Each structure stands twice: as C-alpha cells, then as structure tokens.
Coordinates of C-alpha atoms and ligand atoms in Angstrom, one line a residue:
M1 CA 64.0 131.7 95.2
R2 CA 65.4 129.7 92.3
G3 CA 69.0 129.6 91.1
D4 CA 70.0 133.0 89.4
A5 CA 73.1 132.0 87.0
K6 CA 73.7 135.7 86.1
S7 CA 74.7 136.2 89.9
M8 CA 77.2 133.6 89.8
T9 CA 80.9 133.3 88.6
V10 CA 81.9 130.1 87.1
L11 CA 85.6 128.9 87.1
S12 CA 86.3 126.6 84.3
P13 CA 90.0 125.0 84.7
R14 CA 90.9 123.0 81.7
S15 CA 93.3 120.7 83.9
A16 CA 94.1 119.2 87.2
A17 CA 96.9 121.7 87.7
E18 CA 94.5 124.6 86.8
A19 CA 91.8 123.3 89.0
V20 CA 94.2 123.3 92.1
K21 CA 95.3 126.8 91.3
A22 CA 91.9 128.4 90.7
Y23 CA 90.8 126.5 93.8
A24 CA 93.9 128.0 95.9
K25 CA 93.0 131.4 94.6
S26 CA 89.3 131.3 95.2
P27 CA 88.8 129.1 98.3
A28 CA 85.3 130.0 98.7
A29 CA 84.3 128.6 95.4
L30 CA 82.0 125.4 95.3
P31 CA 83.6 122.5 93.7
F32 CA 81.1 121.2 91.0
A33 CA 81.7 117.7 89.7
G34 CA 78.5 115.8 88.3
G35 CA 76.3 118.4 90.1
T36 CA 73.6 116.1 91.3
D37 CA 73.8 117.3 95.0
V38 CA 75.0 120.9 94.3
M39 CA 72.1 121.3 92.0
V40 CA 69.7 120.6 94.9
G41 CA 71.3 123.7 96.5
W42 CA 71.1 125.6 93.1
N43 CA 67.3 125.1 92.9
M44 CA 66.8 126.5 96.4
G45 CA 68.9 129.7 95.2
Q46 CA 71.6 128.7 97.8
L47 CA 74.2 129.3 95.2
N48 CA 73.2 132.5 94.1
G49 CA 76.1 135.1 94.2
R50 CA 78.6 132.4 94.7
A51 CA 81.8 131.3 92.6
V52 CA 81.4 127.6 91.3
L53 CA 84.6 125.5 90.3
D54 CA 83.5 123.4 87.3
L55 CA 85.5 120.4 87.3
S56 CA 84.0 119.0 84.2
R57 CA 86.9 119.5 81.9
V58 CA 89.7 118.1 84.3
A59 CA 90.1 114.9 82.0
E60 CA 93.0 113.3 84.2
W61 CA 90.2 112.7 86.8
K62 CA 87.8 110.7 84.8
K63 CA 89.9 107.9 84.3
I64 CA 89.9 104.3 86.0
T65 CA 93.7 103.1 85.9
V66 CA 94.5 99.6 87.0
V67 CA 98.0 99.3 88.5
S68 CA 100.0 96.3 89.7
D69 CA 98.5 96.5 93.6
G70 CA 95.2 98.1 92.9
V71 CA 92.8 100.5 90.9
D72 CA 92.8 104.2 90.9
L73 CA 89.5 105.9 90.5
G74 CA 89.8 109.4 89.4
S75 CA 87.4 111.5 91.4
L76 CA 85.1 112.5 88.6
V77 CA 84.6 108.9 87.7
T78 CA 81.2 108.2 87.6
H79 CA 78.9 105.5 89.2
A80 CA 78.0 104.0 85.8
Q81 CA 81.5 103.9 84.7
I82 CA 82.4 101.9 87.9
Q83 CA 79.7 99.6 87.3
A84 CA 80.8 98.9 84.0
H85 CA 84.5 98.4 84.5
P86 CA 85.5 94.6 84.0
V87 CA 88.3 94.7 86.8
L88 CA 86.2 96.5 89.3
K89 CA 83.3 94.1 88.7
K90 CA 85.8 91.1 89.1
R91 CA 87.8 92.4 92.2
F92 CA 85.7 95.0 93.7
P93 CA 82.0 93.6 93.3
L94 CA 80.7 95.4 96.5
L95 CA 81.4 98.7 95.2
T96 CA 79.9 98.1 91.7
A97 CA 77.1 96.6 93.5
A98 CA 76.8 99.9 95.5
C99 CA 77.2 102.3 92.6
A100 CA 74.1 100.4 91.1
T101 CA 72.0 101.3 94.0
V102 CA 72.6 105.2 93.9
G103 CA 69.6 107.1 92.9
A104 CA 68.8 105.5 89.4
A105 CA 70.3 105.7 85.9
Q106 CA 70.4 109.5 85.5
I107 CA 72.0 109.9 88.8
Q108 CA 74.7 107.1 88.1
N109 CA 75.4 108.8 84.9
R110 CA 76.3 112.0 86.3
G111 CA 77.2 111.6 89.8
T112 CA 80.9 111.0 90.7
I113 CA 82.5 109.0 93.4
G114 CA 84.5 112.1 94.4
G115 CA 81.1 114.1 94.7
N116 CA 79.7 111.2 96.8
I117 CA 82.7 111.3 99.2
A118 CA 83.0 114.9 99.3
N119 CA 79.3 115.3 100.0
A120 CA 79.9 113.3 103.3
S121 CA 76.3 112.2 103.7
P122 CA 75.9 109.6 106.5
A123 CA 74.0 107.6 103.8
G124 CA 76.4 107.7 101.1
D125 CA 76.1 104.3 99.8
T126 CA 79.5 103.7 98.3
F127 CA 81.2 104.1 101.8
P128 CA 80.7 100.9 103.4
A129 CA 82.2 99.1 100.4
L130 CA 85.1 101.6 100.1
A131 CA 85.6 101.0 103.9
V132 CA 85.9 97.2 103.7
Y133 CA 88.2 97.4 100.6
E134 CA 90.3 99.9 102.6
A135 CA 90.2 102.5 100.0
T136 CA 92.4 105.6 100.5
V137 CA 91.4 109.0 99.2
R138 CA 94.0 111.0 97.5
A139 CA 93.8 114.8 98.2
V140 CA 95.4 117.4 96.3
G141 CA 95.9 121.0 97.0
P142 CA 98.3 124.0 97.1
K143 CA 100.6 122.1 99.5
G144 CA 100.8 118.9 97.4
R145 CA 99.2 115.5 97.7
R146 CA 98.3 113.4 100.6
G147 CA 96.5 109.9 101.1
V148 CA 93.8 109.6 103.9
P149 CA 92.0 106.4 104.8
L150 CA 88.4 106.5 103.5
V151 CA 86.9 106.3 107.0
E152 CA 89.2 109.2 108.1
I153 CA 88.0 111.5 105.5
F154 CA 84.5 112.0 107.3
A155 CA 84.4 114.4 110.1
G156 CA 80.8 114.4 110.7
V157 CA 77.5 114.7 108.9
K158 CA 78.3 116.7 105.5
K159 CA 81.8 117.4 106.9
T160 CA 85.1 116.3 105.6
T161 CA 88.7 116.4 106.9
L162 CA 89.8 118.0 103.6
K163 CA 91.9 121.0 104.1
P164 CA 91.2 124.5 102.7
G165 CA 92.0 124.4 98.9
E166 CA 92.0 120.6 98.7
L167 CA 90.3 118.7 96.1
I168 CA 89.6 115.0 95.8
E169 CA 92.1 113.7 93.1
A170 CA 91.4 110.1 93.3
I171 CA 90.4 107.0 95.3
F172 CA 92.7 104.1 95.6
L173 CA 91.6 100.5 96.0
P174 CA 94.2 98.3 96.9
F175 CA 93.8 94.6 95.6
P176 CA 93.1 92.3 98.6
D177 CA 96.5 90.0 99.5
K178 CA 93.9 86.8 99.2
T179 CA 90.6 86.8 97.4
P180 CA 87.7 87.0 100.1
T181 CA 86.0 83.6 100.7
R182 CA 82.6 85.8 100.6
G183 CA 81.5 89.3 100.2
A184 CA 78.0 90.9 100.2
F185 CA 76.5 94.2 99.7
R186 CA 73.0 95.2 101.0
K187 CA 71.2 98.4 100.8
V188 CA 67.8 98.8 102.6
G189 CA 65.5 101.8 101.6
T190 CA 62.1 102.5 101.0
R191 CA 62.0 101.6 97.3
A192 CA 64.5 100.0 95.1
A193 CA 65.8 103.1 93.3
Q194 CA 65.8 106.7 94.3
A195 CA 65.7 105.9 97.9
I196 CA 68.2 107.2 100.6
S197 CA 69.5 104.4 102.7
K198 CA 67.9 103.5 106.0
T199 CA 70.9 101.4 106.5
V200 CA 73.5 100.0 104.2
F201 CA 75.9 97.1 104.7
A202 CA 79.3 95.8 103.0
G203 CA 80.9 92.6 104.5
L204 CA 84.1 90.6 103.4
L205 CA 85.1 87.3 105.1
W206 CA 88.2 85.3 104.8
N207 CA 88.2 81.4 106.0
G208 CA 91.3 80.5 107.7
K209 CA 92.8 76.9 108.5
G210 CA 90.8 74.4 110.7
G211 CA 87.4 76.1 110.0
V212 CA 88.1 79.2 111.8
L213 CA 87.6 82.6 110.3
E214 CA 90.9 84.4 109.6
E215 CA 89.4 87.8 109.0
A216 CA 86.1 89.6 108.7
R217 CA 85.9 93.2 107.4
L218 CA 82.4 94.7 108.2
A219 CA 80.8 98.3 107.8
F220 CA 77.4 100.0 107.8
G221 CA 76.3 103.3 106.6
S222 CA 73.3 105.4 107.8
M223 CA 74.0 103.9 111.3
A224 CA 76.2 106.9 112.7
P225 CA 77.0 110.5 111.4
T226 CA 79.8 108.6 109.4
V227 CA 80.4 105.3 107.9
R228 CA 81.4 102.8 110.6
R229 CA 83.7 99.8 110.4
L230 CA 82.7 97.1 113.0
H231 CA 85.8 97.0 115.0
A232 CA 84.5 95.2 118.1
V233 CA 82.6 92.5 116.0
E234 CA 85.5 91.9 113.6
R235 CA 87.9 91.4 116.6
F236 CA 85.4 89.1 118.3
L237 CA 85.2 87.1 115.2
R238 CA 88.9 86.6 114.4
G239 CA 89.8 82.9 115.0
R240 CA 86.4 81.7 115.8
R241 CA 84.0 79.1 114.0
L242 CA 81.0 80.6 112.7
N243 CA 77.9 78.9 114.4
D244 CA 74.9 80.2 116.0
V245 CA 76.3 81.0 119.2
S246 CA 79.3 83.0 117.8
I247 CA 77.0 84.8 115.4
T248 CA 74.5 85.6 118.0
A249 CA 77.1 87.0 120.1
A250 CA 78.6 89.0 117.3
A251 CA 75.4 90.6 116.6
E252 CA 75.1 91.8 120.2
L253 CA 78.4 93.8 119.6
L254 CA 76.8 95.8 116.9
T255 CA 76.0 98.7 119.1
N256 CA 79.9 99.1 120.2
D257 CA 80.4 100.6 116.7
V258 CA 77.4 102.2 115.5
S259 CA 74.6 104.5 116.8
P260 CA 71.8 105.1 114.6
I261 CA 69.2 107.9 115.3
D262 CA 65.5 108.4 114.9
D263 CA 64.9 110.5 111.7
I264 CA 62.5 111.4 108.9
R265 CA 63.4 108.1 107.2
S266 CA 63.6 105.4 110.0
T267 CA 64.0 104.9 113.8
R268 CA 66.8 103.9 115.7
E269 CA 65.1 100.9 116.6
Y270 CA 64.3 99.8 113.1
R271 CA 67.6 100.4 111.9
L272 CA 69.3 98.4 114.6
R273 CA 67.1 95.3 114.1
V274 CA 67.3 95.2 110.3
S275 CA 71.0 95.9 110.6
R276 CA 71.4 93.0 113.2
N277 CA 69.4 90.7 110.9
I278 CA 71.6 91.8 107.9
L279 CA 74.8 91.0 109.8
M280 CA 73.7 87.5 111.1
A281 CA 72.3 86.5 107.6
F282 CA 75.8 87.5 106.1
L283 CA 77.7 85.7 108.7
K284 CA 75.5 82.5 108.2
G285 CA 76.0 82.7 104.5
E286 CA 72.3 83.7 103.5
L287 CA 73.1 87.1 101.9
K288 CA 73.9 86.9 98.5
Ligands
LIG301 C1 67.6 112.3 93.1 C2 68.8 112.0 93.8 C3 69.1 110.7 94.2 C4 70.3 110.2 94.9 N1 70.4 109.1 95.4 C5 71.5 108.6 96.1 C6 71.8 107.5 96.6 O1 70.8 106.5 96.5 N2 72.9 107.1 97.3 C7 73.9 108.1 97.4 O2 74.8 107.8 97.9 N3 73.8 109.4 97.0 C8 72.6 109.6 96.2 N4 72.4 111.0 95.9 C9 73.5 112.0 95.9 C10 74.4 112.4 94.8 O3 73.7 111.9 93.5 C11 75.8 111.3 95.0 O4 76.4 112.0 96.3 C12 76.8 111.8 94.0 O5 77.7 110.7 93.8 C13 77.4 113.2 94.0 O6 78.4 113.2 93.0 P1 78.2 114.5 92.1 O7 79.5 114.3 91.3 O8 77.1 114.8 91.5 O9 78.7 115.6 93.2 P2 78.5 117.3 93.1 O10 77.0 117.7 93.2 O11 79.0 117.8 91.9 O12 79.3 117.6 94.6 C14 78.9 117.1 95.8 C15 79.9 117.9 96.8 O13 80.9 117.4 96.8 C16 82.0 118.5 96.4 N5 82.8 117.9 95.4 C17 82.5 117.5 94.3 N6 83.6 116.9 93.6 C18 84.8 117.3 94.4 C19 86.0 117.0 94.5 N7 86.7 116.5 93.4 N8 87.0 117.4 95.5 C20 86.3 118.0 96.5 N9 85.1 118.4 96.7 C21 84.3 117.8 95.7 C22 81.0 119.6 96.0 O14 81.5 120.9 96.2 C23 79.8 119.2 96.6 O15 79.8 120.0 98.0 C24 71.3 111.2 95.1 C25 70.8 112.6 94.6 C26 69.8 112.9 93.8 C27 69.5 114.1 93.5

C-alpha cells in the first residue's frame, strides 16, 4: 500500500522551542528532517495513520557555526552544505569526503547530518569520520540539553540512546589540539554512487618525536551493528614505529573491535579482508 497523506497528521513547529514542545506533547510523532530515509517507509505505507513532526521550518538547526574550539553543525545541515563549507573542508576533511559519498547529489541536497545519525544504520557513512574527530551529539528534550559522544548515541541497528521526547539539535566537532600528520577516508561499495557501504573507514595519525607514532584514531562502519573505534589497534600503535612488522601486527588486531556479518551486500570474510587491506594501506601512507 502506498502512502496516504490524508491519514497522517503533520506537526509544523516554526522554531526549535516549538519543535521540542510539540514532540513532548506527541512523542509518537516521527521527526522528519530531509525525509530521505523516512520517505522510503512512506512509499510502503508505513507512515499511514501516523503523526509526523516536520522540522523543515526550524531555521536555528540549519546553521554551521564556527566557534573558538570547534564547529557546531545544526542537525538539519545537509551533506551538501557540509561539503561546501570552507572551514569544514580545511579542518575536518574526512567528514566532507564522507558526505560526498552519501547517495548522490539529490540525497546530499536533502539528507541531513542529524537524520543520518538518528537513522542509526550500521552503514551510515559519516559515522567513522565523526568518530575519529570525537564529535559530540547534542540532544534537546523536555528535560533540557545533554551532550553524548557520537559513538554512544548508537544502541544497535537503527537504535539510538535518545530518550523519549529528545531530538538531535546539533553535532559539535572539536578542533584537534594538533593538526594530524595524516588522515584518510575510504568507502567501499558496489558502485561509486548510490551504494550502501560494505565497509567504510576513517583514520587520523599524529607522528611524535623520534619517529614513533604519538596517536592514532581509527574507525570502521558497516563492520558491526554500530560504528567502531579500533581501540585495540590504536593502543597497540601508540609509541611504536610504523614498519611492516608493526603494521601487520596491528591489522591482526582488527577483530578485537569489529565483528562483521554476511548479508545481502557482502560477506564477513570479504569485509574483513578489504578492511585489513585498507587499514594497512592507511598505516603505510598509501591511502590518499
Ligand atoms: C537512494 C538513497 C541513497 C542513500 N545513500 C546513503 C549513503 O550512501 N550513505 C548514508 O549514510 N546514507 C544514505 N542514505 C540514507 C539517508 O539519505 C541519510 O541517512 C540521510 O542523512 C538521512 O537524513 P534525512 O534528513 O533525510 O533524514 P530523515 O529521513 O528525515 O530522518 C531519518 C531518521 O532520523 C529521524 N530524525 C531526523 N532528524 C532528527 C532529529 N533532528 N532528531 C531526532 N530524530 C531525527 C527521523 O525520525 C528518521 O527516523 C540513502 C538514502 C536513499 C534514499
């Protein structure tokens, strides 16, 4: 059955305060940002009879604000806006690269960063970049605001730790204390566009004194129910020299932090092999 607009109630708040109030009053309403995920359900009639909280008039959440210690992305900022922003391009290039791989131009023009996060797909392409930049998601609800580290906003496949009545207001990206020595983003899908990731990677490295690695931040998506930072690999690499022996040993630790599955898009074996190759190429400086 197709979507039946007449059976739905649309709540249209005109500000963030109105949106929070309307959602508190109608907690069963479905927030609607760009609608690129929601409309898939609409097409199948899954929204019939439901209330929808249309966020399109909440202007406060459409802004990118640069502050002294980072950048605040309103939850309704689109993937296209992120790609076009000069400060994000310069300071958070892995995020702009990730947004450029989401769907294709049509999806990037409508799809929002808040919708991508709230949708909580294991394959969300912005998540590894947000994880290595140590982004914080700011939720707002009837009890006020709270910041949640990006990796903790996900509770499982399509599940978040947002509390009833909470909406995503913004995502805060802190400027790293030091400019990373190297960073890379890589998505592997069936095609260059309109492909859901088989695996998706973001990595940052900081070289220290004496040729050893000071810090590595590494994350994969599509390799577990939620995005994963590679804590075991990161710990192993800290203070070591990068050479064939240490890089091979680091790649062997990958399964400490990820547990991919066989599904319609790929197999566990393929995902692991490709992800190991990506990780090793990144550590060798071969991934641009
Ligand atoms: C053809 C196609 C290709 C796609 N390709 C990709 C891809 O390559 N990579 C990728 O990561 N995704 C992809 N997507 C998924 C989708 O486009 C993205 O997740 C997008 O960022 C969702 O944003 P939206 O604003 O459209 O969300 P919506 O559809 O409006 O909402 C998505 C979910 O988030 C909730 N929500 C939205 N905003 C908020 C908020 N502020 N607070 C709380 N809850 C909220 C909604 O209730 C809904 O559950 C694709 C989708 C389609 C249809």
